Structures are given as structure tokens and as C-alpha cells.
mmCIF file of C-alpha atoms in Angstrom:
data_model
loop_
_atom_site.group_PDB
_atom_site.id
_atom_site.type_symbol
_atom_site.label_atom_id
_atom_site.label_comp_id
_atom_site.label_asym_id
_atom_site.label_seq_id
_atom_site.Cartn_x
_atom_site.Cartn_y
_atom_site.Cartn_z
ATOM 1 C CA UNK Y 1 8.888 -58.049 116.586
ATOM 2 C CA UNK Y 2 8.946 -57.381 120.113
ATOM 3 C CA UNK Y 3 6.828 -56.815 123.028
ATOM 4 C CA UNK Y 4 6.848 -53.437 124.906
ATOM 5 C CA UNK Y 5 6.667 -54.034 128.667
ATOM 6 C CA UNK Y 6 4.233 -51.355 130.486
ATOM 7 C CA UNK Y 7 6.052 -49.686 133.224
ATOM 8 C CA UNK Y 8 4.634 -50.464 136.691
ATOM 9 C CA UNK Y 9 3.722 -47.646 139.279
ATOM 10 C CA UNK Y 10 1.924 -44.234 138.606
ATOM 11 C CA UNK Y 11 3.189 -42.541 135.709
ATOM 12 C CA UNK Y 12 5.068 -39.709 136.266
ATOM 13 C CA UNK Y 13 5.594 -40.222 140.009
ATOM 14 C CA UNK Y 14 9.034 -40.001 139.896
ATOM 15 C CA UNK Y 15 12.117 -40.492 137.199
ATOM 16 C CA UNK Y 16 12.710 -44.259 136.638
ATOM 17 C CA UNK Y 17 16.231 -45.719 137.680
ATOM 18 C CA UNK Y 18 18.322 -46.145 134.994
ATOM 19 C CA UNK Y 19 19.625 -49.351 136.254
ATOM 20 C CA UNK Y 20 15.942 -51.137 135.775
ATOM 21 C CA UNK Y 21 15.176 -49.330 132.868
ATOM 22 C CA UNK Y 22 14.592 -51.307 129.538
ATOM 23 C CA UNK Y 23 17.102 -50.586 126.757
ATOM 24 C CA UNK Y 24 15.694 -47.918 124.681
ATOM 25 C CA UNK Y 25 14.364 -49.100 121.253
ATOM 26 C CA UNK Y 26 14.379 -45.534 119.770
ATOM 27 C CA UNK Y 27 17.811 -43.946 118.707
ATOM 28 C CA UNK Y 28 18.824 -40.462 119.271
ATOM 29 C CA UNK Y 29 19.488 -38.780 115.669
ATOM 30 C CA UNK Y 30 21.894 -40.570 114.124
ATOM 31 C CA UNK Y 31 22.398 -38.660 110.618
ATOM 32 C CA UNK Y 32 24.346 -35.757 111.053
ATOM 33 C CA UNK Y 33 22.468 -33.516 109.073
ATOM 34 C CA UNK Y 34 19.734 -34.016 110.995
ATOM 35 C CA UNK Y 35 21.714 -33.207 114.475
ATOM 36 C CA UNK Y 36 22.905 -30.460 112.853
ATOM 37 C CA UNK Y 37 19.573 -28.927 111.915
ATOM 38 C CA UNK Y 38 18.468 -29.567 115.807
ATOM 39 C CA UNK Y 39 19.233 -25.668 116.356
ATOM 40 C CA UNK Y 40 16.455 -23.901 114.391
ATOM 41 C CA UNK Y 41 13.899 -21.855 116.102
ATOM 42 C CA UNK Y 42 10.741 -23.289 117.391
ATOM 43 C CA UNK Y 43 7.345 -23.034 115.983
ATOM 44 C CA UNK Y 44 5.675 -21.381 119.245
ATOM 45 C CA UNK Y 45 2.618 -23.697 119.593
ATOM 46 C CA UNK Y 46 0.610 -26.328 117.749
ATOM 47 C CA UNK Y 47 -3.249 -27.179 118.024
ATOM 48 C CA UNK Y 48 -4.108 -30.891 119.571
ATOM 49 C CA UNK Y 49 -6.446 -33.205 118.100
ATOM 50 C CA UNK Y 50 -8.434 -35.450 120.353
ATOM 51 C CA UNK Y 51 -9.386 -38.928 118.982
ATOM 52 C CA UNK Y 52 -12.800 -39.479 120.591
ATOM 53 C CA UNK Y 53 -15.742 -36.981 120.855
ATOM 54 C CA UNK Y 54 -15.328 -36.002 124.485
ATOM 55 C CA UNK Y 55 -11.854 -34.524 124.190
ATOM 56 C CA UNK Y 56 -10.210 -36.851 126.503
ATOM 57 C CA UNK Y 57 -9.239 -39.637 124.252
ATOM 58 C CA UNK Y 58 -7.409 -42.555 124.520
ATOM 59 C CA UNK Y 59 -3.809 -44.126 124.288
ATOM 60 C CA UNK Y 60 -1.203 -41.772 124.313
ATOM 61 C CA UNK Y 61 -1.618 -38.213 126.318
ATOM 62 C CA UNK Y 62 0.449 -35.853 124.917
ATOM 63 C CA UNK Y 63 0.877 -33.868 127.625
ATOM 64 C CA UNK Y 64 1.029 -37.182 129.915
ATOM 65 C CA UNK Y 65 3.840 -38.181 127.198
ATOM 66 C CA UNK Y 66 5.552 -34.635 127.985
ATOM 67 C CA UNK Y 67 6.051 -34.973 131.517
ATOM 68 C CA UNK Y 68 6.972 -38.655 131.513
ATOM 69 C CA UNK Y 69 9.999 -37.628 129.021
ATOM 70 C CA UNK Y 70 10.697 -35.000 131.350
ATOM 71 C CA UNK Y 71 11.024 -37.438 134.148
ATOM 72 C CA UNK Y 72 13.634 -39.502 132.168
ATOM 73 C CA UNK Y 73 11.204 -41.831 130.550
ATOM 74 C CA UNK Y 74 12.230 -42.938 126.548
ATOM 75 C CA UNK Y 75 10.170 -43.468 123.991
ATOM 76 C CA UNK Y 76 9.917 -47.009 124.440
ATOM 77 C CA UNK Y 77 8.635 -46.407 128.397
ATOM 78 C CA UNK Y 78 6.051 -44.133 127.058
ATOM 79 C CA UNK Y 79 4.560 -46.399 124.699
ATOM 80 C CA UNK Y 80 4.427 -49.156 126.787
ATOM 81 C CA UNK Y 81 2.819 -47.347 129.505
ATOM 82 C CA UNK Y 82 -0.056 -45.977 127.316
ATOM 83 C CA UNK Y 83 -0.312 -48.743 125.144
ATOM 84 C CA UNK Y 84 0.143 -52.021 127.241
ATOM 85 C CA UNK Y 85 0.402 -55.682 125.303
ATOM 86 C CA UNK Y 86 1.163 -53.820 122.116
ATOM 87 C CA UNK Y 87 4.368 -55.033 120.379
ATOM 88 C CA UNK Y 88 7.112 -52.946 118.328
ATOM 89 C CA UNK Y 89 7.374 -53.608 114.723
ATOM 90 C CA UNK Y 90 9.318 -52.711 111.900
ATOM 91 C CA UNK Y 91 8.064 -51.691 108.080
ATOM 92 C CA UNK Y 92 9.990 -50.906 105.164
ATOM 93 C CA UNK Y 93 9.679 -47.840 103.074
ATOM 94 C CA UNK Y 94 6.216 -47.249 102.703
ATOM 95 C CA UNK Y 95 3.807 -45.255 100.432
ATOM 96 C CA UNK Y 96 0.666 -43.317 101.909
ATOM 97 C CA UNK Y 97 -2.590 -41.764 100.245
ATOM 98 C CA UNK Y 98 -3.619 -38.886 102.195
ATOM 99 C CA UNK Y 99 -7.201 -36.740 101.133
ATOM 100 C CA UNK Y 100 -6.633 -33.438 101.593
ATOM 101 C CA UNK Y 101 -10.100 -32.425 102.714
ATOM 102 C CA UNK Y 102 -8.820 -28.949 102.906
ATOM 103 C CA UNK Y 103 -9.015 -29.161 98.977
ATOM 104 C CA UNK Y 104 -12.473 -30.926 98.217
ATOM 105 C CA UNK Y 105 -14.712 -30.039 95.350
ATOM 106 C CA UNK Y 106 -11.736 -28.168 94.175
ATOM 107 C CA UNK Y 107 -9.790 -28.550 90.909
ATOM 108 C CA UNK Y 108 -5.642 -29.319 91.795
ATOM 109 C CA UNK Y 109 -3.565 -26.339 90.695
ATOM 110 C CA UNK Y 110 -0.040 -27.305 91.380
ATOM 111 C CA UNK Y 111 3.374 -26.614 90.667
ATOM 112 C CA UNK Y 112 7.177 -26.750 91.898
ATOM 113 C CA UNK Y 113 10.059 -24.530 91.399
ATOM 114 C CA UNK Y 114 11.751 -26.982 90.125
ATOM 115 C CA UNK Y 115 9.476 -28.246 87.487
ATOM 116 C CA UNK Y 116 7.564 -31.324 87.565
ATOM 117 C CA UNK Y 117 5.700 -33.936 85.305
ATOM 118 C CA UNK Y 118 2.113 -34.554 84.226
ATOM 119 C CA UNK Y 119 0.477 -37.017 81.626
ATOM 120 C CA UNK Y 120 4.091 -37.917 80.674
ATOM 121 C CA UNK Y 121 4.931 -34.206 79.748
ATOM 122 C CA UNK Y 122 7.423 -32.283 81.942
ATOM 123 C CA UNK Y 123 6.728 -28.926 83.142
ATOM 124 C CA UNK Y 124 9.157 -26.199 82.986
ATOM 125 C CA UNK Y 125 9.426 -23.914 86.474
ATOM 126 C CA UNK Y 126 6.962 -21.392 85.941
ATOM 127 C CA UNK Y 127 4.514 -23.869 84.446
ATOM 128 C CA UNK Y 128 1.225 -24.758 86.509
ATOM 129 C CA UNK Y 129 -0.908 -27.890 86.015
ATOM 130 C CA UNK Y 130 -4.431 -27.605 86.253
ATOM 131 C CA UNK Y 131 -6.220 -31.159 87.041
ATOM 132 C CA UNK Y 132 -9.820 -31.988 87.158
ATOM 133 C CA UNK Y 133 -10.877 -35.695 87.813
ATOM 134 C CA UNK Y 134 -13.014 -37.646 85.434
ATOM 135 C CA UNK Y 135 -15.477 -40.348 85.614
ATOM 136 C CA UNK Y 136 -13.440 -42.981 84.141
ATOM 137 C CA UNK Y 137 -10.471 -42.473 86.530
ATOM 138 C CA UNK Y 138 -8.220 -40.033 84.529
ATOM 139 C CA UNK Y 139 -8.173 -36.198 84.780
ATOM 140 C CA UNK Y 140 -8.583 -33.116 82.104
ATOM 141 C CA UNK Y 141 -5.174 -31.253 82.517
ATOM 142 C CA UNK Y 142 -4.359 -27.789 81.793
ATOM 143 C CA UNK Y 143 -1.131 -26.414 81.382
ATOM 144 C CA UNK Y 144 -0.552 -22.483 82.062
ATOM 145 C CA UNK Y 145 2.241 -19.813 82.860
ATOM 146 C CA UNK Y 146 1.790 -19.182 86.287
ATOM 147 C CA UNK Y 147 -1.629 -20.049 88.371
ATOM 148 C CA UNK Y 148 -3.620 -17.648 86.246
ATOM 149 C CA UNK Y 149 -1.611 -16.990 83.072
ATOM 150 C CA UNK Y 150 -1.802 -18.085 79.321
ATOM 151 C CA UNK Y 151 -2.546 -21.522 78.440
ATOM 152 C CA UNK Y 152 0.458 -23.510 77.101
ATOM 153 C CA UNK Y 153 -1.216 -26.986 77.028
ATOM 154 C CA UNK Y 154 -4.482 -29.004 77.655
ATOM 155 C CA UNK Y 155 -5.556 -32.353 76.881
ATOM 156 C CA UNK Y 156 -6.694 -35.822 79.374
ATOM 157 C CA UNK Y 157 -4.585 -38.313 80.624
ATOM 158 C CA UNK Y 158 -5.450 -41.593 82.509
ATOM 159 C CA UNK Y 159 -2.963 -41.253 85.051
ATOM 160 C CA UNK Y 160 -4.461 -38.279 87.471
ATOM 161 C CA UNK Y 161 -1.585 -37.190 89.262
ATOM 162 C CA UNK Y 162 1.272 -34.776 88.883
ATOM 163 C CA UNK Y 163 4.656 -35.981 90.021
ATOM 164 C CA UNK Y 164 7.734 -34.215 91.430
ATOM 165 C CA UNK Y 165 11.010 -34.495 89.480
ATOM 166 C CA UNK Y 166 12.164 -36.782 91.658
ATOM 167 C CA UNK Y 167 10.030 -39.499 93.591
ATOM 168 C CA UNK Y 168 12.336 -40.472 96.492
ATOM 169 C CA UNK Y 169 11.563 -39.392 99.954
ATOM 170 C CA UNK Y 170 13.342 -36.506 101.535
ATOM 171 C CA UNK Y 171 13.772 -33.955 98.559
ATOM 172 C CA UNK Y 172 14.497 -30.420 98.676
ATOM 173 C CA UNK Y 173 12.095 -27.809 98.867
ATOM 174 C CA UNK Y 174 12.562 -26.770 95.386
ATOM 175 C CA UNK Y 175 11.000 -29.746 94.266
ATOM 176 C CA UNK Y 176 8.027 -29.736 96.570
ATOM 177 C CA UNK Y 177 4.529 -29.387 94.846
ATOM 178 C CA UNK Y 178 2.986 -26.390 95.933
ATOM 179 C CA UNK Y 179 -0.770 -25.592 95.308
ATOM 180 C CA UNK Y 180 -1.568 -22.097 93.848
ATOM 181 C CA UNK Y 181 -2.497 -19.910 96.871
ATOM 182 C CA UNK Y 182 -1.394 -22.396 99.587
ATOM 183 C CA UNK Y 183 1.057 -24.744 101.154
ATOM 184 C CA UNK Y 184 3.590 -27.248 99.646
ATOM 185 C CA UNK Y 185 3.673 -30.895 99.782
ATOM 186 C CA UNK Y 186 6.194 -33.701 99.152
ATOM 187 C CA UNK Y 187 5.326 -36.860 97.280
ATOM 188 C CA UNK Y 188 2.867 -36.897 94.532
ATOM 189 C CA UNK Y 189 -0.619 -34.853 93.899
ATOM 190 C CA UNK Y 190 -3.881 -36.343 92.548
ATOM 191 C CA UNK Y 191 -7.309 -36.205 92.151
ATOM 192 C CA UNK Y 192 -10.236 -38.669 92.161
ATOM 193 C CA UNK Y 193 -13.747 -38.427 92.676
ATOM 194 C CA UNK Y 194 -15.825 -39.471 95.172
ATOM 195 C CA UNK Y 195 -19.902 -39.801 94.657
ATOM 196 C CA UNK Y 196 -19.497 -37.073 91.609
ATOM 197 C CA UNK Y 197 -17.450 -34.641 93.952
ATOM 198 C CA UNK Y 198 -13.533 -34.314 93.080
ATOM 199 C CA UNK Y 199 -11.073 -34.748 95.952
ATOM 200 C CA UNK Y 200 -7.236 -34.229 96.081
ATOM 201 C CA UNK Y 201 -4.879 -36.677 96.982
ATOM 202 C CA UNK Y 202 -1.279 -36.732 98.250
ATOM 203 C CA UNK Y 203 0.958 -39.960 97.578
ATOM 204 C CA UNK Y 204 3.953 -39.658 99.845
ATOM 205 C CA UNK Y 205 6.083 -41.538 101.529
ATOM 206 C CA UNK Y 206 5.195 -42.441 105.051
ATOM 207 C CA UNK Y 207 8.198 -40.783 106.544
ATOM 208 C CA UNK Y 208 7.876 -37.906 104.778
ATOM 209 C CA UNK Y 209 3.864 -37.551 105.706
ATOM 210 C CA UNK Y 210 5.192 -37.711 109.445
ATOM 211 C CA UNK Y 211 7.619 -34.460 109.127
ATOM 212 C CA UNK Y 212 4.018 -32.608 108.665
ATOM 213 C CA UNK Y 213 2.275 -34.576 111.054
ATOM 214 C CA UNK Y 214 4.443 -34.533 114.061
ATOM 215 C CA UNK Y 215 5.263 -31.225 114.767
ATOM 216 C CA UNK Y 216 1.639 -30.005 114.514
ATOM 217 C CA UNK Y 217 0.174 -32.548 116.703
ATOM 218 C CA UNK Y 218 2.764 -31.900 119.394
ATOM 219 C CA UNK Y 219 5.005 -28.753 119.996
ATOM 220 C CA UNK Y 220 8.416 -29.125 118.414
ATOM 221 C CA UNK Y 221 10.223 -27.209 121.253
ATOM 222 C CA UNK Y 222 9.462 -29.856 123.532
ATOM 223 C CA UNK Y 223 12.920 -31.126 122.439
ATOM 224 C CA UNK Y 224 14.387 -27.762 124.215
ATOM 225 C CA UNK Y 225 12.348 -28.297 127.359
ATOM 226 C CA UNK Y 226 13.748 -32.269 128.472
ATOM 227 C CA UNK Y 227 10.822 -33.836 126.656
ATOM 228 C CA UNK Y 228 12.460 -34.949 123.066
ATOM 229 C CA UNK Y 229 11.585 -39.007 123.592
ATOM 230 C CA UNK Y 230 7.715 -37.765 123.667
ATOM 231 C CA UNK Y 231 8.434 -36.791 119.996
ATOM 232 C CA UNK Y 232 10.027 -39.682 119.689
ATOM 233 C CA UNK Y 233 6.632 -41.521 120.817
ATOM 234 C CA UNK Y 234 4.401 -39.313 119.321
ATOM 235 C CA UNK Y 235 5.853 -40.119 115.913
ATOM 236 C CA UNK Y 236 5.899 -43.920 116.286
ATOM 237 C CA UNK Y 237 1.825 -43.395 117.307
ATOM 238 C CA UNK Y 238 1.054 -41.449 114.377
ATOM 239 C CA UNK Y 239 3.068 -43.633 112.156
ATOM 240 C CA UNK Y 240 0.974 -46.641 113.209
ATOM 241 C CA UNK Y 241 -2.316 -44.806 113.181
ATOM 242 C CA UNK Y 242 -1.886 -43.606 109.589
ATOM 243 C CA UNK Y 243 -0.726 -46.665 108.008
ATOM 244 C CA UNK Y 244 -3.667 -48.581 110.321
ATOM 245 C CA UNK Y 245 -6.273 -46.600 108.397
ATOM 246 C CA UNK Y 246 -8.204 -47.471 105.205
ATOM 247 C CA UNK Y 247 -10.866 -44.698 105.479
ATOM 248 C CA UNK Y 248 -11.576 -44.441 101.356
ATOM 249 C CA UNK Y 249 -11.288 -46.186 98.177
ATOM 250 C CA UNK Y 250 -8.860 -43.870 96.862
ATOM 251 C CA UNK Y 251 -6.865 -42.839 100.176
ATOM 252 C CA UNK Y 252 -5.844 -44.638 103.481
ATOM 253 C CA UNK Y 253 -6.073 -41.377 106.067
ATOM 254 C CA UNK Y 254 -7.337 -37.650 105.613
ATOM 255 C CA UNK Y 255 -5.331 -34.188 106.484
ATOM 256 C CA UNK Y 256 -7.982 -33.092 109.199
ATOM 257 C CA UNK Y 257 -8.807 -33.453 112.989
ATOM 258 C CA UNK Y 258 -11.001 -36.400 111.223
ATOM 259 C CA UNK Y 259 -7.527 -38.459 111.271
ATOM 260 C CA UNK Y 260 -4.540 -36.751 112.002
ATOM 261 C CA UNK Y 261 -3.535 -32.732 111.237
ATOM 262 C CA UNK Y 262 -1.603 -32.768 108.070
ATOM 263 C CA UNK Y 263 -0.647 -29.197 106.735
ATOM 264 C CA UNK Y 264 1.934 -30.564 104.350
ATOM 265 C CA UNK Y 265 5.326 -29.025 104.777
ATOM 266 C CA UNK Y 266 4.178 -25.588 106.267
ATOM 267 C CA UNK Y 267 5.161 -26.531 109.999
ATOM 268 C CA UNK Y 268 8.137 -28.846 109.431
ATOM 269 C CA UNK Y 269 10.804 -28.535 112.106
ATOM 270 C CA UNK Y 270 14.593 -29.798 112.198
ATOM 271 C CA UNK Y 271 13.619 -31.084 115.924
ATOM 272 C CA UNK Y 272 10.451 -33.255 115.167
ATOM 273 C CA UNK Y 273 12.438 -34.236 111.636
ATOM 274 C CA UNK Y 274 14.900 -35.572 113.814
ATOM 275 C CA UNK Y 275 12.509 -37.548 115.761
ATOM 276 C CA UNK Y 276 10.745 -38.964 113.024
ATOM 277 C CA UNK Y 277 14.282 -40.429 111.772
ATOM 278 C CA UNK Y 278 15.559 -41.864 114.949
ATOM 279 C CA UNK Y 279 12.107 -43.546 115.048
ATOM 280 C CA UNK Y 280 12.497 -44.734 111.155
ATOM 281 C CA UNK Y 281 9.777 -47.564 110.330
ATOM 282 C CA UNK Y 282 9.013 -48.301 113.937
ATOM 283 C CA UNK Y 283 5.300 -49.200 114.201
ATOM 284 C CA UNK Y 284 2.703 -50.831 117.138
ATOM 285 C CA UNK Y 285 1.530 -53.800 116.371
ATOM 286 C CA UNK Y 286 -1.582 -56.188 117.901
ATOM 287 C CA UNK Y 287 -1.555 -59.601 116.861
ATOM 288 C CA UNK Y 288 0.947 -58.952 114.336
ATOM 289 C CA UNK Y 289 -1.165 -56.202 112.388
ATOM 290 C CA UNK Y 290 -0.796 -52.298 112.619
ATOM 291 C CA UNK Y 291 -2.525 -50.795 115.299
ATOM 292 C CA UNK Y 292 -4.731 -47.778 115.074
ATOM 293 C CA UNK Y 293 -2.841 -46.036 118.086
ATOM 294 C CA UNK Y 294 -5.267 -43.259 119.099
ATOM 295 C CA UNK Y 295 -3.885 -40.270 121.172
ATOM 296 C CA UNK Y 296 -5.109 -37.091 122.568
ATOM 297 C CA UNK Y 297 -4.243 -34.327 124.489
ATOM 298 C CA UNK Y 298 -5.670 -35.373 127.947
ATOM 299 C CA UNK Y 299 -5.101 -32.761 130.306
ATOM 300 C CA UNK Y 300 -4.550 -34.874 133.525
ATOM 301 C CA UNK Y 301 -1.715 -37.167 131.811
ATOM 302 C CA UNK Y 302 -4.291 -39.877 130.623
ATOM 303 C CA UNK Y 303 -4.577 -43.691 131.479
ATOM 304 C CA UNK Y 304 -3.514 -46.834 129.875
ATOM 305 C CA UNK Y 305 -5.673 -47.868 127.109
ATOM 306 C CA UNK Y 306 -7.153 -51.110 126.271
ATOM 307 C CA UNK Y 307 -5.280 -51.929 122.973
ATOM 308 C CA UNK Y 308 -8.358 -54.518 122.437
ATOM 309 C CA UNK Y 309 -10.820 -51.876 121.671
ATOM 310 C CA UNK Y 310 -8.741 -50.193 119.007
ATOM 311 C CA UNK Y 311 -9.245 -50.912 115.359
ATOM 312 C CA UNK Y 312 -6.287 -52.786 113.531
ATOM 313 C CA UNK Y 313 -5.012 -52.543 110.082
ATOM 314 C CA UNK Y 314 -2.846 -54.778 107.696
ATOM 315 C CA UNK Y 315 -0.090 -56.938 108.315
ATOM 316 C CA UNK Y 316 3.315 -54.941 107.603
ATOM 317 C CA UNK Y 317 4.093 -57.154 105.201
ATOM 318 C CA UNK Y 318 0.667 -56.138 103.095
ATOM 319 C CA UNK Y 319 1.857 -52.289 103.189
ATOM 320 C CA UNK Y 320 2.276 -50.996 99.846
ATOM 321 C CA UNK Y 321 6.111 -50.369 99.346
ATOM 322 C CA UNK Y 322 7.529 -47.722 98.214
ATOM 323 C CA UNK Y 323 8.421 -48.395 94.030
ATOM 324 C CA UNK Y 324 10.747 -45.605 94.192
ATOM 325 C CA UNK Y 325 12.730 -46.750 97.524
ATOM 326 C CA UNK Y 326 13.632 -50.235 97.562
ATOM 327 C CA UNK Y 327 13.426 -51.759 100.963
ATOM 328 C CA UNK Y 328 16.723 -51.292 102.947
ATOM 329 C CA UNK Y 329 18.263 -54.396 103.850
ATOM 330 C CA UNK Y 330 18.993 -54.552 107.601
ATOM 331 C CA UNK Y 331 22.249 -56.957 108.273
ATOM 332 C CA UNK Y 332 22.860 -56.897 111.974
ATOM 333 C CA UNK Y 333 25.669 -57.350 113.866
ATOM 334 C CA UNK Y 334 24.848 -60.179 116.052
ATOM 335 C CA UNK Y 335 26.703 -58.565 119.222
ATOM 336 C CA UNK Y 336 23.515 -55.859 118.766
ATOM 337 C CA UNK Y 337 20.672 -56.297 121.355
ATOM 338 C CA UNK Y 338 17.672 -57.503 119.144
ATOM 339 C CA UNK Y 339 15.796 -54.985 121.047
ATOM 340 C CA UNK Y 340 17.123 -51.702 119.738
ATOM 341 C CA UNK Y 341 15.709 -50.307 116.824
ATOM 342 C CA UNK Y 342 17.227 -49.396 113.749
ATOM 343 C CA UNK Y 343 21.305 -47.630 114.037
ATOM 344 C CA UNK Y 344 22.514 -44.382 112.927
ATOM 345 C CA UNK Y 345 23.623 -46.097 109.833
ATOM 346 C CA UNK Y 346 20.853 -47.999 109.203
ATOM 347 C CA UNK Y 347 18.746 -44.730 109.303
ATOM 348 C CA UNK Y 348 21.481 -42.946 106.952
ATOM 349 C CA UNK Y 349 21.355 -45.702 104.517
ATOM 350 C CA UNK Y 350 17.724 -45.636 104.334
ATOM 351 C CA UNK Y 351 17.610 -41.387 103.854
ATOM 352 C CA UNK Y 352 19.731 -41.665 101.082
ATOM 353 C CA UNK Y 353 17.892 -44.549 98.886
ATOM 354 C CA UNK Y 354 18.981 -47.907 100.384
ATOM 355 C CA UNK Y 355 20.197 -49.939 97.205
ATOM 356 C CA UNK Y 356 19.170 -47.627 94.902
ATOM 357 C CA UNK Y 357 21.862 -44.808 96.439
ATOM 358 C CA UNK Y 358 25.541 -44.623 95.088
ATOM 359 C CA UNK Y 359 27.344 -47.082 97.835
ATOM 360 C CA UNK Y 360 24.983 -49.705 96.533
ATOM 361 C CA UNK Y 361 24.034 -53.088 98.296
ATOM 362 C CA UNK Y 362 25.510 -54.175 101.581
ATOM 363 C CA UNK Y 363 28.570 -56.544 101.759
ATOM 364 C CA UNK Y 364 28.898 -57.333 105.533
ATOM 365 C CA UNK Y 365 27.549 -56.372 108.686
ATOM 366 C CA UNK Y 366 28.171 -53.440 110.903
ATOM 367 C CA UNK Y 367 31.559 -53.699 112.801
ATOM 368 C CA UNK Y 368 33.010 -51.391 115.639
ATOM 369 C CA UNK Y 369 35.923 -48.987 114.888
ATOM 370 C CA UNK Y 370 39.001 -49.555 117.059
ATOM 371 C CA UNK Y 371 38.952 -48.002 120.286
ATOM 372 C CA UNK Y 372 35.700 -47.344 120.472
ATOM 373 C CA UNK Y 373 35.341 -44.617 118.063
ATOM 374 C CA UNK Y 374 31.944 -45.506 116.511
ATOM 375 C CA UNK Y 375 30.939 -47.898 113.799
ATOM 376 C CA UNK Y 376 30.998 -48.624 109.742
ATOM 377 C CA UNK Y 377 29.328 -50.894 107.371
ATOM 378 C CA UNK Y 378 30.589 -51.581 104.201
ATOM 379 C CA UNK Y 379 28.691 -51.471 100.800
ATOM 380 C CA UNK Y 380 29.659 -52.282 97.464
ATOM 381 C CA UNK Y 381 30.742 -48.267 96.639
ATOM 382 C CA UNK Y 382 31.514 -47.001 99.758
ATOM 383 C CA UNK Y 383 31.132 -46.805 103.452
ATOM 384 C CA UNK Y 384 28.831 -45.483 106.030
ATOM 385 C CA UNK Y 385 30.313 -44.473 109.433
ATOM 386 C CA UNK Y 386 28.911 -43.474 112.588
ATOM 387 C CA UNK Y 387 30.365 -41.323 115.204
ATOM 388 C CA UNK Y 388 29.232 -39.413 118.175
ATOM 389 C CA UNK Y 389 30.967 -36.184 116.379
ATOM 390 C CA UNK Y 390 30.208 -36.801 112.882
ATOM 391 C CA UNK Y 391 26.949 -38.659 113.476
ATOM 392 C CA UNK Y 392 26.378 -41.237 110.239
ATOM 393 C CA UNK Y 393 27.760 -40.340 106.721
ATOM 394 C CA UNK Y 394 28.897 -41.933 103.811
ATOM 395 C CA UNK Y 395 33.004 -41.894 103.410
ATOM 396 C CA UNK Y 396 35.457 -43.459 100.742
ATOM 397 C CA UNK Y 397 37.485 -46.309 101.700
ATOM 398 C CA UNK Y 398 40.621 -43.996 102.178
ATOM 399 C CA UNK Y 399 38.807 -41.959 104.637
ATOM 400 C CA UNK Y 400 38.023 -45.004 106.528
ATOM 401 C CA UNK Y 401 41.234 -46.205 106.747
ATOM 402 C CA UNK Y 402 42.458 -42.801 107.956
ATOM 403 C CA UNK Y 403 39.810 -43.381 111.034
ATOM 404 C CA UNK Y 404 41.604 -46.442 112.033
ATOM 405 C CA UNK Y 405 44.730 -46.315 114.106
ATOM 406 C CA UNK Y 406 48.194 -47.852 112.978
ATOM 407 C CA UNK Y 407 49.478 -50.885 114.727
ATOM 408 C CA UNK Y 408 52.016 -49.435 117.360
#
């Protein structure tokens, strides 16, 4: 855990002197796929959410973050300015439950192009599950061909969830659950009752959740305007805000302006995906607890917040882990400065599934390739290499050896 230091002086008055700036905590995109995707077309705009009734908000100003990033501030400096006294911490893979207020008082009608699982039954492509919550915590289930087609099966279950065929994060679009007539969602979809009214809930890895939040709360094309660090700061603030929430018995947060706007997958953008990956697991803390880091679109650049007035959530250790993805061990090279965030190799290891992935568990720390070509780390069944040209990717031992020049 590291305290972030507030930058002195007026925000945005001039570009910071690189020689005086603190070492950046947040890495640029490390995974090759994330970097390659950064050329996609921008979504032209994004609505803003103010976190207080007066519309001016507290904490990070999105417009102020944009200007500061253009002035040369990194994400760590932006966060330190708007949340003075906060600390930067780390969390492991974590599940989040989100109430989908847009589906209130409706049944859950969902399917996936690759098929899905409900009530212990496999749904084939083209089959749709319809769930209605029951008072005992279960659900009535109806399976049809298409959204309005012939009934294939009906029954009840004490497990009121529809699951994708693979429960891990970062799954392809064919595995996302889609609502009939609506958008798609990563993770699982379920139902609950609140005072007799039906609620739909998305249970999703927090990193997958942020893929939908960040490009909705901030414009992805800011990455093309020299403000990529603002997107990274937004990812950290949004991650902390969501995990500090506990609004309902059945979900921590919601999908509307009451919480953070979360439209599922429909506005995901490669540039904000890269910002989320570059900050994976990074959160803001106060007294060791997750900070409910409010933010807004304050047009005047905003002012630093008094974080003692913000609510706090659980300790990182008390967060519900993602049981479908083991926490990633973080064996660090002692030569790496402790103020740095996750390395490109750690981000890639997290992305592919950690210890449950094909490479298995780490067998040593990250080491440098000869001639400063990059870094590598050995695992039980392979190697992850990170270079400026390749990004981070899994290679076999022979490929690694080919990257090491022979002694003259």
C-alpha cells in the first residue's frame, strides 16, 4: 500500500517537470492484444454523471483530469490531486453484483450465441432462458426456442442464475449473455426479489464491469487527444467507487446515474479496455478501506476533495474473490521500485487466468532479457515475455532461448 502525494500548485497551470514528477504507478498497455486494439474508431460521446445533487460533484473532475493529462500529468498525479491523503492499494480478482435498474419489475429473458447454463441444464445456441424470482430465493425457469418461440423445458430451481459456458473474465462476445431486445453482459445474470418486486442482477468480475463503465463515464477518444492518463485515473476511481458500495442485500451497486452508468458491453472500446488493463487491481484506500471515490464532470476543473467526508467500504481482504479465477501470485523482482503498479507480465498473467491457465504457477521472479530487450518470467508450463515491440505474451522455452543472444 502506498500513499499518493498531492502535487503542489494550481491544477493544470503548467506541465509538470519530468525530473520532479513521481514515478508513475500505472503502466501503459502491456498486453499485445490490448495495444493492437487501440486503433479502433471512437464512440463519439459519453454522458456524464455528477455524484452530488448540485451537479458540481466532489473528487475527480473528468474535465480537469482531461486537461491535466494533456499537460503531462500521469494517472497517479491526477488521483493524488483530487483525492489528497488517499492511498493506492491492490486487490485480487473480485466479483461484483450489479442491480440492472433498467430491468426492474421484469422477468429475466436471456441467451448467449454460444449457449449457456441454467438450473443445471445446458442451453443450446438459439435457446432462451426466462427466469422469474420466487420468494424462497429460487426462480421459475422457462426455456424457449428464440425469445418468443416454442417451450423446450420448464421447472423451478434454487439457483436463480443463468451462467455463460465459461465463467472466467475476458470472454469472447459469443459467450456474453444477451437480453431479449437489449444489450449484452459479461458474467452471469440472475434474479432476486426486493419487497416483492423483481430485480435483475449481473454478477461479473470487476475488471469486466469496468470495460462497460469507463467508456460510458468518460470519452474513450480522449486517448487520441493526449489524455490517456485521464482514462486510467477514471478506471481507478470507478473501480474503488463500485467496490466500496453496498446498496442492497442482493447487489453492491447499480447500473444507473444513482451509482455509475453501466450499459453492459454495448459501449466497450479498445482504448478504455487498455486503460482498465493497465490499472488492473489498483484501488484508492482510506485507512486501509476502499474509498467511495466520487467524481463528476465539474466544468471548472474541480477542486481536491476532503476524503474524510467520503464513505468507505470493506478492506480489500474482505472483498468476495472471483472463485473462477485464482488470485495471481505477485513474485516481484526486488530491483523493481515498490511504488510501481502491476507489470505488463502480471497483467497478462491475470488476463489469461493466472494459476489456472496453461502456464501454471510461477517458478521465479521477473528477470531482464539481455541487452535491455525486455523482461521475462518462468512458469511451470511456459514463459511470459514482455518487450516494447511484442507487448506481453506467452512463449515456449525454445522461443525464449531464441531471444537470448549467444555469447561471442
